[in-house]
Coordinates of C-alpha atoms in Angstrom, one line a residue:
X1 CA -3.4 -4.2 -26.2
X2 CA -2.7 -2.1 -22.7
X3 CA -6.3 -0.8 -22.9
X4 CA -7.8 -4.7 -23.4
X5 CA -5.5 -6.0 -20.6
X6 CA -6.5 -3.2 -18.5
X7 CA -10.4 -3.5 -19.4
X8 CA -9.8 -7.5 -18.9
X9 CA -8.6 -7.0 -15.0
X10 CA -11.1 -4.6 -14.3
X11 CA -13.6 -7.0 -15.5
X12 CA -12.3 -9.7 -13.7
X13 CA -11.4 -7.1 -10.4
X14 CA -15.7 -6.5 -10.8
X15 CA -16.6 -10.1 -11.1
X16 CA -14.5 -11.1 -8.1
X17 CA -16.5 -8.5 -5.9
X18 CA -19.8 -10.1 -7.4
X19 CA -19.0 -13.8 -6.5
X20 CA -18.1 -12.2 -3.1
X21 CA -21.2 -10.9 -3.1
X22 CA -23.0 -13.8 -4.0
X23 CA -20.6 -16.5 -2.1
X24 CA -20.9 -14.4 1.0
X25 CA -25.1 -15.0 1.1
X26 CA -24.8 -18.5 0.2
X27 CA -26.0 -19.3 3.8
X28 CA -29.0 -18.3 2.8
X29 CA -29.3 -21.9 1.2
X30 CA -30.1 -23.3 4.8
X31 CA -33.6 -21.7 4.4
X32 CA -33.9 -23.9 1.3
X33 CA -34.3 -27.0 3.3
X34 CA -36.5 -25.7 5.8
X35 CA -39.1 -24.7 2.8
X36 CA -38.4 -28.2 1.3
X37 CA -39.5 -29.7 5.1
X38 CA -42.3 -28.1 4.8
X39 CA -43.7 -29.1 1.3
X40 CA -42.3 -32.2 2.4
X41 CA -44.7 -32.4 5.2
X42 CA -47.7 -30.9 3.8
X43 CA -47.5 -32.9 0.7
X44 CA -46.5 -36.6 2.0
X45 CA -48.8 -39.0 1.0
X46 CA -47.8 -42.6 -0.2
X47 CA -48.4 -42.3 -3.8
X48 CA -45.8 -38.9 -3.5
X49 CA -43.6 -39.7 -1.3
X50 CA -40.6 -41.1 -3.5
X51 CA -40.9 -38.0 -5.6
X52 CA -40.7 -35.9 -2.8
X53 CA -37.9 -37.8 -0.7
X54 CA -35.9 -37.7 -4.4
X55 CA -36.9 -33.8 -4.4
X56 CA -36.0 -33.3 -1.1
X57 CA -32.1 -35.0 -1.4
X58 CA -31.6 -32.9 -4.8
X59 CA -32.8 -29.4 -2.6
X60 CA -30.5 -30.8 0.2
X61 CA -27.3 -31.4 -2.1
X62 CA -27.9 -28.1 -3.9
X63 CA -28.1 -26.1 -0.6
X64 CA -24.7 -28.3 0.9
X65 CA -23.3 -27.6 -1.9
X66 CA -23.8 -24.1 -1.6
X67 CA -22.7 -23.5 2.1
X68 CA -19.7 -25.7 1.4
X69 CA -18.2 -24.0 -1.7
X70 CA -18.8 -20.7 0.4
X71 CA -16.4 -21.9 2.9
X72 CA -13.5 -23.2 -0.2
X73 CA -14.2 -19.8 -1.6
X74 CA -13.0 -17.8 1.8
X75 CA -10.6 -19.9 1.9
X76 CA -9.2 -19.4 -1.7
X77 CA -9.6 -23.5 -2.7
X78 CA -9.2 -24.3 -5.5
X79 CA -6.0 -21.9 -5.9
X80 CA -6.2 -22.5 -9.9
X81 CA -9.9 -21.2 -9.8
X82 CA -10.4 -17.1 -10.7
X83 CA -13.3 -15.2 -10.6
X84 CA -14.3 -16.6 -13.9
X85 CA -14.6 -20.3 -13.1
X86 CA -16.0 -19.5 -9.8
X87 CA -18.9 -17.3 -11.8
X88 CA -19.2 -20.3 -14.2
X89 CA -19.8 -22.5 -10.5
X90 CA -22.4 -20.4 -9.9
X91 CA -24.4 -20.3 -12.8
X92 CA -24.9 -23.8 -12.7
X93 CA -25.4 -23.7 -9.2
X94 CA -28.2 -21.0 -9.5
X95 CA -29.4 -22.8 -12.6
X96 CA -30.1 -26.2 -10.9
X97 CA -31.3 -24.7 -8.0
X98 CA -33.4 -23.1 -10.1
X99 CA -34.9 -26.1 -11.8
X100 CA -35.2 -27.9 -8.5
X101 CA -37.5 -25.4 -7.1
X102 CA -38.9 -24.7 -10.3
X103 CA -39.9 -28.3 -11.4
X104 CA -40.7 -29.6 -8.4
X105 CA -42.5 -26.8 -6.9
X106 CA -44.7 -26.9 -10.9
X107 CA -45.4 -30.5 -10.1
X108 CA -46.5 -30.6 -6.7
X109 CA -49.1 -27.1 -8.5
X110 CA -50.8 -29.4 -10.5
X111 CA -52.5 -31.6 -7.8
X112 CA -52.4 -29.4 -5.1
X113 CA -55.7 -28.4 -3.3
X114 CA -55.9 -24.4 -2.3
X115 CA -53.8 -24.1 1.1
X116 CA -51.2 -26.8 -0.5
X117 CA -50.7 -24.2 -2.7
X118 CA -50.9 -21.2 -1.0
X119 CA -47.8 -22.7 0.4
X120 CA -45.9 -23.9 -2.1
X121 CA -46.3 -20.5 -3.7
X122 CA -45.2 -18.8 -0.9
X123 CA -42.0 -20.8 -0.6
X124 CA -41.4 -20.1 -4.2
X125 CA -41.7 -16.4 -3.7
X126 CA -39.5 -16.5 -0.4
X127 CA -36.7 -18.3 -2.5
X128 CA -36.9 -15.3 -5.2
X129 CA -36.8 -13.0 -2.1
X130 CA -33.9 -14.8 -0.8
X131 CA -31.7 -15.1 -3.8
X132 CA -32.1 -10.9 -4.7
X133 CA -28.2 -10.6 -3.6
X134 CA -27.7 -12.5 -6.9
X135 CA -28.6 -9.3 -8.7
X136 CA -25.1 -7.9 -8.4
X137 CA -24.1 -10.8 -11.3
X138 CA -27.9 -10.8 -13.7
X139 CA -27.1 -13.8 -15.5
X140 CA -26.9 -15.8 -12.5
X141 CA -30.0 -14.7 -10.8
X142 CA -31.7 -15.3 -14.1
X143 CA -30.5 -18.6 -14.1
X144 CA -32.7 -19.1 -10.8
X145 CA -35.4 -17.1 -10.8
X146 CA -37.2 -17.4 -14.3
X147 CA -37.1 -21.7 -13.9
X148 CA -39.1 -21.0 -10.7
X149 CA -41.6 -18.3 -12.1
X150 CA -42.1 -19.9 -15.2
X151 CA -42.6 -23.3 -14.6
X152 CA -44.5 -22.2 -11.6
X153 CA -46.7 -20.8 -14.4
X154 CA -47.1 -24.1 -16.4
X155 CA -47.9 -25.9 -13.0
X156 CA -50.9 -23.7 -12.5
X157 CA -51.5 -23.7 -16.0
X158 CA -52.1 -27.3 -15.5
X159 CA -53.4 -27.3 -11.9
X160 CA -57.6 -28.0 -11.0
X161 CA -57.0 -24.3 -9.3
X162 CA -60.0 -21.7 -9.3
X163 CA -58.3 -18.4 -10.9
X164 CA -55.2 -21.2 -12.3
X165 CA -55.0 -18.9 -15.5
X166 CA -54.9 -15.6 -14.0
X167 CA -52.4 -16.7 -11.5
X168 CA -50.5 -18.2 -14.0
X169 CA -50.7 -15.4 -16.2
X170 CA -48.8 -13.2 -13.0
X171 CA -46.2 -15.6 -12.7
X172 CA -45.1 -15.4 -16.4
X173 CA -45.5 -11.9 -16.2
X174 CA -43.5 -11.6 -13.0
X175 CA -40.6 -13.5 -14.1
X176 CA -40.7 -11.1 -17.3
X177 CA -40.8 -7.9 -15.2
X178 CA -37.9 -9.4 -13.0
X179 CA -35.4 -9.7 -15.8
X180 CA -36.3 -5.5 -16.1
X181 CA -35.9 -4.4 -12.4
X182 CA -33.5 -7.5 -12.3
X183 CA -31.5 -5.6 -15.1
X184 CA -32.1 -1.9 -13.5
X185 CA -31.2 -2.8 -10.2
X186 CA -27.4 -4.7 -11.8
X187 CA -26.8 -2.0 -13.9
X188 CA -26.7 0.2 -10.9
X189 CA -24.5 -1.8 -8.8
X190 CA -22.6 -2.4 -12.1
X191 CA -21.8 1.1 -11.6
X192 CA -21.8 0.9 -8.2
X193 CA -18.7 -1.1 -8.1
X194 CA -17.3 0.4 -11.1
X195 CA -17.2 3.7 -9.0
X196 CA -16.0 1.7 -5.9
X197 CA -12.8 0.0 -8.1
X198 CA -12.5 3.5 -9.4
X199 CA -12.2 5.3 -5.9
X200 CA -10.1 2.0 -5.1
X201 CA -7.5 3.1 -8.2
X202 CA -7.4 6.5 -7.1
X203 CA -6.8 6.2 -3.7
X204 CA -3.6 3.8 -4.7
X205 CA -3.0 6.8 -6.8
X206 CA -2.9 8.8 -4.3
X207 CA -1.3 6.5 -1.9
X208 CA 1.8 6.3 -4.3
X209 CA 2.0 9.5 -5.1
X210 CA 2.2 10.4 -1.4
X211 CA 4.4 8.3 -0.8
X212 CA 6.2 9.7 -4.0
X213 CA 6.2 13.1 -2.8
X214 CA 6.9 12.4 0.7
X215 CA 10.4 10.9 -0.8
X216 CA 11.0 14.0 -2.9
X217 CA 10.0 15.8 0.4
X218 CA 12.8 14.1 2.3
X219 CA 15.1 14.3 -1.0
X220 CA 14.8 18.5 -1.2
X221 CA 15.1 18.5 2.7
X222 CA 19.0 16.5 2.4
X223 CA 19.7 18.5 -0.7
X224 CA 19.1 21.7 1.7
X225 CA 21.3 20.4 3.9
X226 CA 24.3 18.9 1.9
X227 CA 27.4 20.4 0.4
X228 CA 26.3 19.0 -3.2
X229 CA 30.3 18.5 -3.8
X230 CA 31.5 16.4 -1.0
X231 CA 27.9 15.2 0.4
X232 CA 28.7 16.3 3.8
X233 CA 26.4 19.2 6.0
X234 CA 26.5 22.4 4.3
X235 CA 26.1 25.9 6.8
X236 CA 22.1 25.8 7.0
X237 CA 23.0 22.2 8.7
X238 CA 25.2 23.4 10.6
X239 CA 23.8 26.4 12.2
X240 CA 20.6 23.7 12.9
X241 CA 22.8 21.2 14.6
X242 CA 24.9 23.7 16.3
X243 CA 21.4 25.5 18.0
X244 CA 20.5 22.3 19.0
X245 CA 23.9 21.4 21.0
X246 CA 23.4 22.4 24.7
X247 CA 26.7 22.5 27.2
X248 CA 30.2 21.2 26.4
X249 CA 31.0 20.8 22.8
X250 CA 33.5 22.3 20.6
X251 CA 34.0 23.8 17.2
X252 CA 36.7 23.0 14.7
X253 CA 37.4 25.4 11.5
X254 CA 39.6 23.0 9.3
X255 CA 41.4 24.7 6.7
X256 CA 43.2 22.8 3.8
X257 CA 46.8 24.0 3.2
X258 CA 47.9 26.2 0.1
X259 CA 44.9 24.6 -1.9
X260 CA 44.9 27.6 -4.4
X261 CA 48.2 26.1 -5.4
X262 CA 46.8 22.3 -5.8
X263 CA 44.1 23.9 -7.9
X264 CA 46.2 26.4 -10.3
X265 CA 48.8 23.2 -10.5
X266 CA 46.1 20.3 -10.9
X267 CA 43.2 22.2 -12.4
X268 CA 39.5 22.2 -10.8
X269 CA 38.4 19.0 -10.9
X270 CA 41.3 17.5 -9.5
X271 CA 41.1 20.3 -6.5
X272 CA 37.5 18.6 -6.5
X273 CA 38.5 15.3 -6.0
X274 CA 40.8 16.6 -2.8
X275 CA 38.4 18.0 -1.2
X276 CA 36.0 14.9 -1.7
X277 CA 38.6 12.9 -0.4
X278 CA 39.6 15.6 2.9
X279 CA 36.0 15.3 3.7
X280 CA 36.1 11.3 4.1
X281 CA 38.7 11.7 6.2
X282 CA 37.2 14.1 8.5
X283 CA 34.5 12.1 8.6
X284 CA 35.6 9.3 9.9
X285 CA 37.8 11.0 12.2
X286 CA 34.3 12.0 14.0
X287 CA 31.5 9.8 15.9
X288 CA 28.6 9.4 13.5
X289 CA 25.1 10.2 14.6
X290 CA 26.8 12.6 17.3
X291 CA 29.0 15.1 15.7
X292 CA 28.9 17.1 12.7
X293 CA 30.9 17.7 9.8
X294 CA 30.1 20.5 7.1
X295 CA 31.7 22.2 4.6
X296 CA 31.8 26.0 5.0
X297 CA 32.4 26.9 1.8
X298 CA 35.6 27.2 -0.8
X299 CA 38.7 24.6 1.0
X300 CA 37.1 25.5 4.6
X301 CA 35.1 23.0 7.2
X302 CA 33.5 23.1 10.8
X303 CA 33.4 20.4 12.7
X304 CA 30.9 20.1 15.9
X305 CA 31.9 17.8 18.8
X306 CA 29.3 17.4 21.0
X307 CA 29.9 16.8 24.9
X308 CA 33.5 16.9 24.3
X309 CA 35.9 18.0 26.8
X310 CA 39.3 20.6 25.5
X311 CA 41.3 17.5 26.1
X312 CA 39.0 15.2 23.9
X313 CA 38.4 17.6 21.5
X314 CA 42.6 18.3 21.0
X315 CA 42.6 14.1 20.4
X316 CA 40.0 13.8 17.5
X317 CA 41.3 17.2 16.2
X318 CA 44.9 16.1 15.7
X319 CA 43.6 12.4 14.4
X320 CA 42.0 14.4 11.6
X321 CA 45.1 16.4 11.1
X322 CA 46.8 12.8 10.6
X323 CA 44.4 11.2 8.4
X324 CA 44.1 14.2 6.1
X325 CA 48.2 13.9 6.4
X326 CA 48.0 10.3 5.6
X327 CA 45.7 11.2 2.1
X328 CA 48.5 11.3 -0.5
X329 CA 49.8 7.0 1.0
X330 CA 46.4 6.1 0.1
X331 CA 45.6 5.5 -3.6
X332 CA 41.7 5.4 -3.1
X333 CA 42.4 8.9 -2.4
X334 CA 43.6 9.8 -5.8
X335 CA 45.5 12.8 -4.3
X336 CA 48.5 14.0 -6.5
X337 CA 50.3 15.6 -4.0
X338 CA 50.8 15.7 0.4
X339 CA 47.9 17.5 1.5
X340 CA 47.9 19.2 5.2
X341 CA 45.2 20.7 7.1
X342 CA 45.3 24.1 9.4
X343 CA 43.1 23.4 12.6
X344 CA 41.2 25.7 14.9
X345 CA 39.9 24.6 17.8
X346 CA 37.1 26.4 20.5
X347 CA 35.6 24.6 23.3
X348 CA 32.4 25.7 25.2
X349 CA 32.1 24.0 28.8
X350 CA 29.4 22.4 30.4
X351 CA 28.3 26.0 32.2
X352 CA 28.7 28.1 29.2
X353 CA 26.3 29.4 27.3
X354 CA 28.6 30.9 24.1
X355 CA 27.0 31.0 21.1
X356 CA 27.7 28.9 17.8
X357 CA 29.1 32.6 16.4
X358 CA 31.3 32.9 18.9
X359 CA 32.9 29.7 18.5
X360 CA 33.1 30.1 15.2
X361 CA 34.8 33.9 15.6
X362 CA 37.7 31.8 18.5
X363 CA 38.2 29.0 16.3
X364 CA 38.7 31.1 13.3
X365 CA 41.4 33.1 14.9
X366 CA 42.9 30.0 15.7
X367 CA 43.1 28.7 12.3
X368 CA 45.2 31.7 11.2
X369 CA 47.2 31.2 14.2
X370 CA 47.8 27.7 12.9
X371 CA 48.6 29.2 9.6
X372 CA 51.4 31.4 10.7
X373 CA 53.3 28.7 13.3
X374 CA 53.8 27.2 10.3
X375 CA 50.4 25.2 8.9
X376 CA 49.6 21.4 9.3
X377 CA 49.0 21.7 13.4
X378 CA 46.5 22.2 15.4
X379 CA 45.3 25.6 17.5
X380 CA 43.3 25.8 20.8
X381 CA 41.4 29.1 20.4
X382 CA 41.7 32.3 23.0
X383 CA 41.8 35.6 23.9
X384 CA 45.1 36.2 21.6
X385 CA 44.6 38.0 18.1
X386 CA 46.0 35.4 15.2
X387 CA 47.5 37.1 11.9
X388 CA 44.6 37.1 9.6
X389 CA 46.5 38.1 6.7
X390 CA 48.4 34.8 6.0
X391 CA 47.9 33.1 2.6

């Protein structure tokens, strides 16, 4: 049932380019009265002229008709109509066009002296010649040529004509021939837009899966760059955002208190869920879209301030200190017991050109230095040595 839906809107995807086709040459149809002026003109006599003023208002209606459904079709009116009721339209369009020409072109054969109908052949061929953009859809241009060939032919046939037979004879013949070359020359547009609806598909295919790996592009590139635990910048982030910082900033190490204790007394998971939840509140201790937090591994996290002075820098550092403090209050935290933070802080100024490592190295020491006043403070990094050793 997939397949026949599918093969259903193909079909109808085809037919739609064919009526566009079609629709699009429909101003063709003003040619239509000018060759009915002109048998008009050449054949007006008193005994013809209410056949030819009655053939003359069917050629005009036809050809209005024509031009005006062209412009209802660009414009999509009527909405309930698809591409199959507009290809129905235009059968019957080409059909009694067709006939018009056909009939009235047979009838004005069989009296007509030489030149008349040198002429009224010659507008019968140029309306053939006209309507060839109705190959793209064969029934159609069958519909409107053969009436015109064929009773062409019987209008000779009965025509006063030197040669009548042997120009009737090519006009049968022709209209048979044009159903083959008529047939050769669909089937290869047939495939023609078959190809084109093809390469239409495929480049929608390709469009979406661009698209598709352009999001898996942009997925791999934040998975590079996040802890995978607490969603926050992992190192490689880090060492990115912090070679792109130029002057004052500083650098916070953050260092959870005793949380090899939380974890042997709470188990992994919950030592998971505390870091998840120290990372929050680091994170909106900071600016978004100007600093950086990331995790540096194990209970450890760097912070980078940008354009901060020490004094600045000391303010956000000991809000985080309060809000990691303030974890345990807050039930959303799930924490099962007071968690503190150990901070180090370095600051680069404006004229400084110390690197990210160096930073790093000062506010590490002052972590440790936190760690042995006593834990749960905050440190300003310098030239003095912390204890490295405590737990």
């Amino acid at each position: 049932m997939a397949e026949s839906q599918a093969d259903n809107e193909e079909h109808d995807a085809i037919l739609k380019m064919r009526m566009d086709a079609m629709l699009n040459s429909s101003p063709a149809s003003f040619l239509s009265l000018v060759g009915a002026l002109f048998a008009v003109y050449v054949y007006w006599s008193p005994s013809t002229a209410i056949p030819l003023i009655a053939w003359q208002l069917v050629i005009t209606a036809v050809a209005v008709t024509n031009l005006v459904s062209t412009l209802l079709y660009a414009r999509n009116r009527p909405q309930r109509w698809g591409a199959r009721s507009w290809a129905r339209f235009v059968c019957v369009m080409h059909l009694v066009s067709g006939l018009a020409w056909g009939v009235g072109g047979a009838w004005m054969l069989t009296f007509a002296n030489e030149n008349q109908a040198v002429l009224t052949l010659s507008i019968g061929m140029a309306a053939v010649t006209v309507s060839i953009p109705s190959v793209v859809y064969l029934r159609a241009y069958n519909l409107f040529h053969l009436p015109i060939f064929w009773t062409y032919a019987l209008g000779l046939a009965l025509s006063t004509l030197q040669f009548k037979w042997l120009i009737a004879s090519g006009f049968f013949l022709m209209g048979a021939f044009a159903i083959i070359i008529g047939r050769a020359l669909g089937d290869q547009l047939s495939n023609a837009l078959h190809l084109s609806m093809e390469n239409k598909r495929l480049a929608e295919r390709l469009k979406d899966r661009g698209a598709e790996l352009e999001a898996a592009n942009r997925q791999l590139e934040i998975e590079s760059h996040t802890d995978p635990l607490t969603g926050v910048a992992n190192r490689r982030r880090l060492m990115s955002f912090a070679r792109a910082v130029r002057g004052r900033c500083a650098l916070l190490v953050v260092d959870i208190d005793h949380f090899k204790s939380y974890n042997d007394s709470f188990g992994h998971v919950e030592g998971d869920t505390c870091l998840v939840a120290v990372a929050a509140a680091l994170e909106r201790s900071i600016r978004p879209d100007v600093d950086l937090l990331a995790r540096l591994g194990g209970e450890e996290f760097a912070v980078v301030l940008n354009g901060v002075s020490a004094e600045e820098a000391s303010t956000i550092a000991e809000r985080m200190r309060v809000n990691i403090e303030a974890l345990k209050s807050a039930r959303r935290a799930r924490i099962k017991r007071d968690v503190t933070v150990s901070i180090g802080l370095a600051v680069r100024g404006a004229d400084e050109t110390r690197s990210l490592a160096a930073l790093m190295e000062q506010a590490d020491v002052a972590v440790y230095r936190a760690k042995s006043e006593g834990r749960n403070r905050v440190c300003i990094g310098g030239d003095v040595e912390g204890n490295r050793n405590v737990a």
